[in-house]
Amino acid sequence: MRSLLVAAVAAASLVLAACGQEADPEKRLVAANFETQVEDTTGCGIPLSFDPNSPAFMTTDISGGILTDQAAVDCYAWQMFIALNWPVDSGWPATASQAGVPNRSASASSWGVSIQGQPTPTTVWQSYKGADETFLPGGAAPSGWGEVAALPAQCTSDNRLLAGVAASPAMPMLSQISKAPKRLSQNELLASAADTGFSSSINEAFGGWLTDQKGKLAYFDRRMGKAEFDYIVSNQLYLAANQAKVATSADAGISLPKGAAFRGTPSLPLATQDQLGAIEVKIAWRDLTTEQDLWNRYLTSSVYLQDPDTGQCRQAVVGMVGMHIIHKTDHFPDFVWSTFEHVDNVPDPSRPAPAGGYSFNDGKGTTPSNQPRVKCDSAGNCKPLFPMSEPVQVTRQFPIPTEVATLNAAVQKMIGEMTGGSSVFQYYELVNVLWDQAPNPPSPEPGKGATSPLSYGSFISAGPNTVVANTTLETYIQGTNCTGCHKFAKIASTTSDQDQLAADFSFLFGSAH
């Protein structure tokens, strides 16, 4: 690794990149909190930033000059991953307005490094507003941005804290599916909780639940950034009836805010959260409460897990195994869709099996893979096929493209060098990015009375095909693209003539009452 350099070198590197005067790819530098500089051998046209005080860190959009470059889009996905997984400002949740604000004092050398035996520091995205906090029963107005939702009484009446494990600043409650849904068929897509009989926030796409090799269920979380939350609140879209009004009477219909123009130039001020545009994340968690020897390989968090059969809560430590990031920007009016996974999820022929085994594969290859947990008839009635405690044998249907794997190796190496091999984030990898090279949205976008499926242009990704799927978030439908489902996203209709009104690619709106 190169010796430590002064911050001025990094600033000069960013200026040259912004002006199109790229340095030798083997000698680019990446900013690390204005103090630590490490060699950037990723080949990214604009070096990845690990400096929360740089305009290139929490980016609002991609540079228009490199929009035709898949490699640049892949680097953009990694930049989003870095920024969203950065520690949140230490003032949150005591100061609600600091939700979504990165800790400007945190150093790159400490990114993803935990105190032994404790969960990872709370990230930016973990302070985002949860879908279940936004779309409340009865259409009640949600609490304000950054305000932590109250937990159910059964999660707080008994202080079930793990011995010696610190509680996270705001411990969320995650629920698991306890029984097969009433309907779970392809044509239902991701229908609302009222239609499916269980919360879509923990619906593992189609096919039922996901159980790891320890017999423990995976849990799921959906969150949104401030620009999207403010848009929903200002238009009262947490009420199903108001969604129809906005979709049919407003000039633009339901149209989530776009990120501002590219802001990677060092002379620009830091972007505000409103300038970031709509960001949604969907997270898959694995229960690692009794696997403390693995905590140093995962982004971990203290949470409450509620069993919907008994209503009981228990504190647990969970590890992130999958992450979807979608971001709506000026260049990506139909979003840029990126997905990340933990390297221990499933077998990869390019590397040996992890010492602790795969999370969702027994490593033997003798069990049929990606088998749905439920079977549905033509009417959408479903029945379970396996006990919920039986592990799912998961394999990746479409290999990570070679060029993405090469980028991953370079970024992982860089993270390891910055942190002395201690960061949990060196164990995550980009699977792929789906994006529209030449979007052609209706005007105004997406348009008054727009109906699903929305169609903008032709989506592309790295590799020989355009299928982008996460083994933990699309386990049973890996042959279907993100947009193959999300283009059908609709409002939470209250009458039959509203059934096809589009919700701008977001399934969150279907949760409204």
Coordinates of C-alpha atoms in Angstrom, one line a residue:
M1 CA 0.0 0.0 0.0
R2 CA 1.2 3.5 -0.8
S3 CA 2.5 5.6 2.1
L4 CA 0.2 8.2 3.6
L5 CA -0.3 11.3 1.4
V6 CA -1.7 14.8 2.1
A7 CA -5.3 15.7 1.3
A8 CA -4.3 18.1 -1.5
V9 CA -3.2 15.2 -3.6
A10 CA -6.7 13.7 -3.4
A11 CA -8.3 17.0 -4.2
A12 CA -6.1 17.4 -7.3
S13 CA -7.0 13.8 -8.3
L14 CA -10.7 14.6 -8.1
V15 CA -10.3 17.8 -10.1
L16 CA -8.4 16.0 -12.9
A17 CA -11.0 13.3 -13.0
A18 CA -13.8 15.8 -13.2
C19 CA -12.1 17.6 -16.1
G20 CA -11.6 14.3 -18.0
Q21 CA -7.8 14.2 -17.3
E22 CA -7.6 10.8 -15.7
A23 CA -4.5 9.6 -14.0
D24 CA -2.9 6.3 -14.6
P25 CA -5.6 3.7 -13.4
E26 CA -2.9 2.0 -11.3
K27 CA -2.1 5.3 -9.5
R28 CA -5.5 6.9 -8.8
L29 CA -6.0 7.9 -5.2
V30 CA -9.2 7.6 -3.2
A31 CA -10.0 10.2 -0.5
A32 CA -10.3 8.9 3.0
N33 CA -11.5 11.6 5.4
F34 CA -8.8 14.1 4.2
E35 CA -6.2 12.1 6.1
T36 CA -5.6 8.7 4.8
Q37 CA -4.9 8.0 1.2
V38 CA -4.8 4.6 -0.4
E39 CA -4.1 3.5 -3.9
D40 CA -7.2 3.1 -6.0
T41 CA -6.8 0.3 -8.5
T42 CA -10.5 -0.1 -9.2
G43 CA -10.2 1.5 -12.7
C44 CA -13.2 3.8 -11.8
G45 CA -13.1 7.0 -13.9
I46 CA -13.8 9.1 -10.9
P47 CA -12.1 7.5 -7.8
L48 CA -14.4 6.0 -5.2
S49 CA -14.7 8.5 -2.3
F50 CA -14.4 7.4 1.4
D51 CA -14.5 11.0 2.5
P52 CA -17.9 12.1 3.9
N53 CA -16.8 15.7 3.5
S54 CA -16.5 15.4 -0.3
P55 CA -19.3 16.3 -2.8
A56 CA -18.5 13.0 -4.5
F57 CA -19.3 10.9 -1.4
M58 CA -23.1 11.1 -1.1
T59 CA -23.7 11.5 -4.8
T60 CA -26.9 12.8 -6.4
D61 CA -26.4 11.5 -9.9
I62 CA -23.8 10.0 -12.2
S63 CA -21.7 12.2 -14.5
G64 CA -23.4 12.6 -17.9
G65 CA -20.1 12.1 -19.7
I66 CA -19.8 8.5 -18.6
L67 CA -23.4 7.5 -18.8
T68 CA -22.8 5.1 -21.6
D69 CA -20.2 3.1 -19.6
Q70 CA -21.4 0.1 -17.7
A71 CA -18.2 0.1 -15.7
A72 CA -18.9 3.6 -14.5
V73 CA -22.4 2.6 -13.5
D74 CA -21.0 -0.3 -11.5
C75 CA -18.6 2.1 -9.8
Y76 CA -21.5 4.4 -9.1
A77 CA -23.3 1.5 -7.4
W78 CA -20.3 0.9 -5.1
Q79 CA -20.2 4.6 -4.2
M80 CA -23.9 4.4 -3.1
F81 CA -23.0 1.3 -1.1
I82 CA -20.2 3.1 0.6
A83 CA -22.2 6.2 1.4
L84 CA -25.3 4.5 2.6
N85 CA -23.4 2.1 4.8
W86 CA -21.3 4.9 6.4
P87 CA -22.0 5.5 10.1
V88 CA -24.8 7.9 10.6
D89 CA -24.3 11.2 12.4
S90 CA -23.7 10.5 16.1
G91 CA -26.4 13.1 17.0
W92 CA -29.2 10.7 15.7
P93 CA -31.7 9.7 17.1
A94 CA -31.5 12.3 19.8
T95 CA -31.6 14.9 17.0
A96 CA -34.1 13.6 14.5
S97 CA -33.0 15.9 11.7
Q98 CA -29.6 14.1 11.6
A99 CA -31.2 11.0 10.2
G100 CA -29.6 10.2 6.9
V101 CA -26.6 12.4 7.5
P102 CA -23.2 10.7 7.4
N103 CA -20.9 11.0 10.3
R104 CA -18.5 13.6 8.9
S105 CA -15.9 12.8 11.6
A106 CA -15.7 9.1 11.0
S107 CA -12.5 7.9 9.3
A108 CA -12.1 5.5 6.5
S109 CA -9.8 3.4 8.5
S110 CA -12.6 2.7 11.0
W111 CA -15.3 2.1 8.4
G112 CA -17.1 -1.2 9.2
V113 CA -14.8 -1.9 12.2
S114 CA -16.6 -2.9 15.3
I115 CA -15.6 -3.1 18.9
Q116 CA -15.1 -6.8 19.7
G117 CA -18.3 -8.5 20.6
Q118 CA -20.5 -5.5 19.7
P119 CA -22.7 -4.8 16.6
T120 CA -21.4 -2.6 13.8
P121 CA -22.0 1.2 14.2
T122 CA -25.5 2.2 12.9
T123 CA -25.4 3.2 9.2
V124 CA -26.9 6.0 7.3
W125 CA -29.6 3.8 5.7
Q126 CA -30.6 2.4 9.1
S127 CA -31.7 5.9 10.1
Y128 CA -34.0 6.1 7.0
K129 CA -37.7 5.9 7.5
G130 CA -39.1 2.4 7.4
A131 CA -42.0 1.5 5.1
D132 CA -44.0 0.1 8.1
E133 CA -43.3 3.4 9.9
T134 CA -44.7 5.4 7.0
F135 CA -47.8 3.4 5.9
L136 CA -49.6 2.9 9.2
P137 CA -52.9 1.1 10.0
G138 CA -56.0 3.2 9.3
G139 CA -53.9 5.6 7.2
A140 CA -52.6 7.4 10.2
A141 CA -50.0 10.1 9.6
P142 CA -46.5 8.9 10.2
S143 CA -44.1 10.4 12.8
G144 CA -41.6 13.0 11.5
W145 CA -38.4 12.3 9.6
G146 CA -35.8 10.8 11.9
E147 CA -38.2 10.2 14.8
V148 CA -38.0 6.6 16.0
A149 CA -41.3 4.6 16.0
A150 CA -42.5 3.2 19.2
L151 CA -42.1 -0.5 19.6
P152 CA -45.0 -2.8 20.4
A153 CA -45.6 -3.3 24.1
Q154 CA -44.6 -6.9 24.0
C155 CA -41.1 -5.8 22.7
T156 CA -40.5 -3.5 25.6
S157 CA -42.4 -4.9 28.6
D158 CA -39.6 -7.4 29.2
N159 CA -36.1 -6.1 28.8
R160 CA -34.7 -9.0 26.8
L161 CA -31.2 -7.6 26.2
L162 CA -28.4 -9.9 25.4
A163 CA -25.7 -10.0 28.1
G164 CA -22.9 -7.7 27.2
V165 CA -24.3 -6.6 23.9
A166 CA -25.1 -2.9 23.5
A167 CA -28.5 -1.9 22.2
S168 CA -28.4 0.0 18.8
P169 CA -29.4 3.7 19.0
A170 CA -32.8 2.9 17.6
M171 CA -33.6 -0.8 17.7
P172 CA -36.2 -1.7 15.0
M173 CA -38.7 -4.5 15.2
L174 CA -38.6 -7.1 12.4
S175 CA -41.4 -9.6 11.9
Q176 CA -41.1 -13.0 10.2
I177 CA -43.8 -14.9 8.2
S178 CA -45.3 -17.6 10.3
K179 CA -47.6 -19.3 7.9
A180 CA -48.3 -19.5 4.2
P181 CA -50.0 -16.5 2.7
K182 CA -53.5 -16.6 1.4
R183 CA -52.3 -15.7 -2.1
L184 CA -48.8 -15.7 -3.5
S185 CA -48.9 -16.1 -7.3
Q186 CA -46.9 -14.4 -10.0
N187 CA -49.8 -12.3 -11.2
E188 CA -50.3 -10.9 -7.7
L189 CA -46.7 -9.5 -7.8
L190 CA -46.0 -7.9 -4.4
A191 CA -49.6 -7.2 -3.5
S192 CA -50.5 -5.3 -0.3
A193 CA -50.5 -6.9 3.1
A194 CA -54.3 -6.8 3.1
D195 CA -54.4 -8.9 0.0
T196 CA -51.7 -11.5 0.8
G197 CA -52.4 -12.0 4.4
F198 CA -48.9 -11.1 5.7
S199 CA -46.6 -8.2 5.5
S200 CA -45.1 -7.6 2.1
S201 CA -42.1 -6.1 4.0
I202 CA -41.0 -9.6 4.9
N203 CA -42.3 -11.4 1.8
E204 CA -39.2 -13.0 0.1
A205 CA -40.4 -12.0 -3.3
F206 CA -42.4 -15.1 -4.6
G207 CA -42.0 -18.6 -3.2
G208 CA -42.3 -18.0 0.5
W209 CA -39.7 -17.7 3.2
L210 CA -36.0 -18.2 3.3
T211 CA -34.3 -20.3 5.9
D212 CA -30.5 -20.5 6.5
Q213 CA -28.4 -23.5 7.1
K214 CA -28.9 -23.1 10.8
G215 CA -32.6 -23.5 10.4
K216 CA -33.2 -19.8 11.1
L217 CA -35.5 -17.6 9.0
A218 CA -34.2 -14.6 7.1
Y219 CA -35.8 -11.2 7.9
F220 CA -36.4 -8.3 5.6
D221 CA -36.5 -4.5 5.9
R222 CA -37.6 -1.7 3.5
R223 CA -36.5 1.9 4.0
M224 CA -36.6 5.2 2.1
G225 CA -34.6 8.4 2.1
K226 CA -35.8 11.8 3.1
A227 CA -36.7 13.1 -0.3
E228 CA -39.1 10.2 -0.9
F229 CA -40.5 10.3 2.6
D230 CA -41.1 14.1 2.4
Y231 CA -42.9 13.6 -1.0
I232 CA -45.2 11.0 0.5
V233 CA -46.0 13.0 3.6
S234 CA -46.5 16.3 1.7
N235 CA -49.0 14.7 -0.7
Q236 CA -50.5 12.5 2.1
L237 CA -49.8 9.4 0.1
Y238 CA -49.8 7.3 3.2
L239 CA -53.6 7.3 2.6
A240 CA -54.7 5.0 -0.2
A241 CA -57.5 7.4 -1.3
N242 CA -55.0 10.3 -1.7
Q243 CA -52.8 8.1 -4.0
A244 CA -55.6 7.9 -6.5
K245 CA -56.2 11.7 -6.3
V246 CA -52.6 12.5 -7.0
A247 CA -52.2 9.8 -9.7
T248 CA -55.2 11.2 -11.6
S249 CA -55.3 14.9 -10.9
A250 CA -51.8 16.1 -10.4
D251 CA -49.9 17.2 -13.5
A252 CA -47.1 14.6 -13.0
G253 CA -49.2 11.9 -11.4
I254 CA -47.3 9.9 -8.8
S255 CA -43.7 10.9 -9.6
L256 CA -41.0 10.5 -7.0
P257 CA -38.3 13.2 -6.8
K258 CA -35.2 12.9 -8.9
G259 CA -31.6 13.5 -7.6
A260 CA -30.0 16.8 -8.7
A261 CA -27.5 17.0 -11.4
F262 CA -24.0 15.5 -11.0
R263 CA -22.2 17.0 -7.9
G264 CA -18.9 15.2 -8.0
T265 CA -16.9 18.5 -8.6
P266 CA -14.9 19.4 -5.5
S267 CA -15.9 23.1 -5.6
L268 CA -19.6 22.3 -5.1
P269 CA -21.2 22.3 -1.6
L270 CA -22.3 19.0 -0.1
A271 CA -25.6 17.8 -1.3
T272 CA -28.6 18.1 0.9
Q273 CA -30.9 15.1 1.5
D274 CA -33.6 16.7 -0.7
Q275 CA -31.1 16.9 -3.5
L276 CA -30.4 13.2 -3.4
G277 CA -33.8 12.3 -4.8
A278 CA -35.7 9.1 -4.1
I279 CA -33.7 6.3 -2.6
E280 CA -35.1 3.0 -1.4
V281 CA -33.2 0.1 0.2
K282 CA -34.4 -3.4 0.8
I283 CA -32.3 -5.5 3.2
A284 CA -32.1 -9.2 3.9
W285 CA -30.9 -10.1 7.4
R286 CA -29.6 -13.4 8.9
D287 CA -30.0 -14.2 12.6
L288 CA -26.5 -14.4 14.0
T289 CA -27.4 -14.1 17.7
T290 CA -25.7 -17.4 18.5
E291 CA -23.0 -17.0 15.8
Q292 CA -20.8 -14.4 17.5
D293 CA -17.7 -15.7 15.9
L294 CA -19.1 -14.5 12.6
W295 CA -19.9 -10.9 13.7
N296 CA -16.6 -9.6 12.3
R297 CA -17.7 -10.6 8.8
Y298 CA -21.1 -9.0 8.7
L299 CA -22.8 -5.6 9.1
T300 CA -24.6 -6.4 12.3
S301 CA -27.4 -4.7 14.2
S302 CA -29.3 -5.2 17.5
V303 CA -33.0 -5.7 16.7
Y304 CA -36.2 -7.1 18.1
L305 CA -37.6 -10.1 16.3
Q306 CA -41.2 -10.6 16.8
D307 CA -42.8 -14.0 16.3
P308 CA -46.2 -13.3 14.7
D309 CA -47.6 -16.7 16.0
T310 CA -46.9 -15.8 19.6
G311 CA -46.5 -12.1 19.5
Q312 CA -43.4 -12.5 21.6
C313 CA -40.3 -10.3 21.1
R314 CA -36.7 -11.2 21.7
Q315 CA -33.5 -9.2 21.2
A316 CA -31.3 -10.6 18.5
V317 CA -28.2 -9.6 16.5
V318 CA -28.7 -9.9 12.8
G319 CA -26.2 -9.8 9.9
M320 CA -26.9 -8.2 6.5
V321 CA -26.8 -10.8 3.8
G322 CA -28.5 -8.9 0.9
M323 CA -29.0 -5.2 -0.1
H324 CA -31.0 -3.7 -2.9
I325 CA -30.4 0.0 -3.6
I326 CA -32.6 1.9 -6.1
H327 CA -32.0 5.5 -6.8
K328 CA -34.0 7.9 -9.0
T329 CA -31.8 10.7 -10.6
D330 CA -31.8 13.1 -13.5
H331 CA -30.0 10.5 -15.6
F332 CA -31.9 7.6 -14.2
P333 CA -35.6 8.7 -14.2
D334 CA -36.6 5.0 -14.0
F335 CA -34.1 4.4 -11.3
V336 CA -30.7 2.7 -11.3
W337 CA -31.0 -0.7 -9.7
S338 CA -28.0 -2.2 -7.9
T339 CA -27.8 -5.2 -5.6
F340 CA -25.2 -6.5 -3.2
E341 CA -24.7 -9.7 -1.3
H342 CA -22.5 -11.2 1.4
V343 CA -19.7 -13.4 -0.1
D344 CA -20.7 -16.3 2.2
N345 CA -24.2 -16.6 0.9
V346 CA -23.8 -19.3 -1.8
P347 CA -21.0 -21.1 -3.6
D348 CA -18.8 -19.3 -6.0
P349 CA -16.5 -21.3 -8.2
S350 CA -13.9 -18.6 -8.1
R351 CA -13.2 -18.9 -4.4
P352 CA -13.0 -21.6 -1.7
A353 CA -15.9 -22.2 0.7
P354 CA -15.9 -20.1 3.9
A355 CA -14.6 -21.7 7.1
G356 CA -18.0 -21.3 8.7
G357 CA -19.8 -22.8 5.7
Y358 CA -22.3 -21.0 3.4
S359 CA -25.3 -19.3 4.8
F360 CA -27.8 -20.7 2.4
N361 CA -26.2 -23.7 0.8
D362 CA -24.9 -27.0 2.4
G363 CA -21.9 -27.1 0.1
K364 CA -22.7 -30.7 -1.0
G365 CA -24.8 -30.0 -4.1
T366 CA -27.0 -33.0 -3.6
T367 CA -30.2 -31.2 -2.7
P368 CA -32.4 -29.5 -5.3
S369 CA -31.8 -25.8 -5.2
N370 CA -34.1 -22.7 -5.1
Q371 CA -37.2 -24.8 -4.3
P372 CA -40.2 -22.6 -3.4
R373 CA -41.5 -23.0 0.1
V374 CA -45.2 -22.8 -1.0
K375 CA -47.3 -24.0 -3.9
C376 CA -50.1 -21.9 -5.3
D377 CA -53.1 -22.9 -7.4
S378 CA -54.7 -20.9 -10.2
A379 CA -56.8 -19.1 -7.7
G380 CA -53.8 -17.9 -5.8
N381 CA -54.4 -20.1 -2.8
C382 CA -51.1 -21.4 -1.4
K383 CA -50.0 -24.2 0.9
P384 CA -46.6 -24.8 2.5
L385 CA -44.4 -27.4 1.0
F386 CA -41.7 -27.5 3.7
P387 CA -41.4 -26.8 7.4
M388 CA -40.2 -23.3 8.0
S389 CA -37.2 -24.6 9.9
E390 CA -35.9 -26.6 7.0
P391 CA -32.9 -24.9 5.3
V392 CA -33.3 -23.7 1.7
Q393 CA -30.6 -24.9 -0.7
V394 CA -29.8 -21.8 -2.7
T395 CA -27.6 -21.4 -5.7
R396 CA -26.9 -18.4 -8.0
Q397 CA -28.7 -18.9 -11.3
F398 CA -26.7 -16.3 -13.2
P399 CA -23.0 -15.9 -12.2
I400 CA -21.6 -12.5 -11.3
P401 CA -20.2 -11.1 -14.6
T402 CA -16.4 -11.3 -14.9
E403 CA -15.9 -7.5 -15.1
V404 CA -18.0 -7.0 -11.9
A405 CA -16.1 -9.7 -10.1
T406 CA -12.9 -7.9 -11.0
L407 CA -14.2 -4.6 -9.7
N408 CA -15.3 -6.3 -6.5
A409 CA -11.9 -7.8 -5.9
A410 CA -10.3 -4.4 -6.3
V411 CA -12.7 -2.6 -4.0
Q412 CA -12.5 -5.4 -1.4
K413 CA -8.7 -5.2 -1.4
M414 CA -8.9 -1.4 -1.0
I415 CA -11.3 -1.6 1.9
G416 CA -9.0 -4.2 3.6
E417 CA -5.9 -2.1 3.1
M418 CA -7.7 1.0 4.6
T419 CA -8.9 -0.8 7.7
G420 CA -6.0 -3.2 8.3
G421 CA -8.2 -6.1 7.2
S422 CA -10.8 -5.3 9.9
S423 CA -13.8 -4.0 8.0
V424 CA -16.9 -6.1 7.6
F425 CA -17.5 -4.5 4.2
Q426 CA -14.6 -6.3 2.6
Y427 CA -17.0 -9.3 2.7
Y428 CA -19.7 -7.8 0.5
E429 CA -19.9 -7.9 -3.3
L430 CA -21.8 -6.1 -6.1
V431 CA -23.9 -8.7 -8.0
N432 CA -24.9 -6.4 -10.9
V433 CA -26.5 -3.1 -11.8
L434 CA -29.6 -2.7 -14.0
W435 CA -30.0 0.7 -15.7
D436 CA -31.6 2.3 -18.7
Q437 CA -29.0 3.7 -21.1
A438 CA -31.6 5.7 -23.1
P439 CA -34.7 6.3 -21.0
N440 CA -37.6 7.8 -22.8
P441 CA -40.2 8.6 -20.1
P442 CA -43.6 10.2 -20.7
S443 CA -43.7 14.0 -20.1
P444 CA -44.5 15.1 -17.5
E445 CA -42.8 12.0 -16.0
P446 CA -44.3 9.5 -15.3
G447 CA -47.5 11.3 -16.2
K448 CA -51.0 12.0 -15.1
G449 CA -53.0 8.8 -15.0
A450 CA -50.0 6.7 -15.9
T451 CA -50.9 3.0 -15.7
S452 CA -48.7 -0.1 -15.1
P453 CA -46.7 -1.5 -16.6
L454 CA -44.5 1.5 -16.9
S455 CA -42.2 1.3 -20.0
Y456 CA -39.3 3.7 -20.4
G457 CA -36.6 2.0 -22.5
S458 CA -34.3 -1.0 -22.7
F459 CA -32.5 -1.8 -19.5
I460 CA -29.0 -3.2 -19.6
S461 CA -26.5 -4.7 -17.2
A462 CA -23.1 -6.2 -17.1
G463 CA -22.6 -9.7 -18.6
P464 CA -24.2 -11.5 -21.5
N465 CA -27.8 -11.1 -20.2
T466 CA -29.8 -8.4 -18.5
V467 CA -31.0 -10.6 -15.6
V468 CA -30.1 -9.0 -12.2
A469 CA -31.1 -11.0 -9.2
N470 CA -30.1 -11.4 -5.5
T471 CA -30.0 -14.9 -4.1
T472 CA -31.5 -13.7 -0.8
L473 CA -34.1 -11.3 -2.2
E474 CA -35.2 -13.1 -5.4
T475 CA -34.3 -16.6 -4.4
Y476 CA -37.1 -18.3 -6.2
I477 CA -37.5 -15.9 -9.2
Q478 CA -33.9 -15.3 -10.2
G479 CA -34.9 -15.4 -13.9
T480 CA -36.9 -12.2 -13.5
N481 CA -35.3 -8.8 -13.6
C482 CA -35.9 -6.1 -10.9
T483 CA -37.8 -4.0 -13.4
G484 CA -39.7 -7.0 -14.7
C485 CA -41.6 -6.9 -11.4
H486 CA -41.4 -3.2 -10.4
K487 CA -42.8 -1.9 -13.7
F488 CA -46.1 -3.4 -12.4
A489 CA -46.0 -1.5 -9.1
K490 CA -49.4 0.1 -8.5
I491 CA -51.1 2.4 -6.0
A492 CA -53.1 1.0 -3.1
S493 CA -56.4 1.2 -5.1
T494 CA -59.7 1.6 -3.3
T495 CA -61.9 1.1 -6.4
S496 CA -61.7 -1.2 -9.4
D497 CA -61.1 1.7 -11.9
Q498 CA -57.9 2.5 -10.0
D499 CA -56.4 -1.0 -10.1
Q500 CA -53.9 -0.2 -12.9
L501 CA -52.6 3.3 -11.8
A502 CA -48.8 3.2 -11.6
A503 CA -46.8 4.0 -8.5
D504 CA -43.5 5.0 -10.2
F505 CA -41.8 1.6 -9.9
S506 CA -42.2 1.5 -6.1
F507 CA -44.0 -1.3 -4.3
L508 CA -44.0 0.8 -1.1
F509 CA -47.2 2.6 -2.1
G510 CA -49.2 -0.7 -2.0
S511 CA -48.8 -0.8 1.7
A512 CA -51.1 2.2 2.3
H513 CA -54.4 1.7 4.1

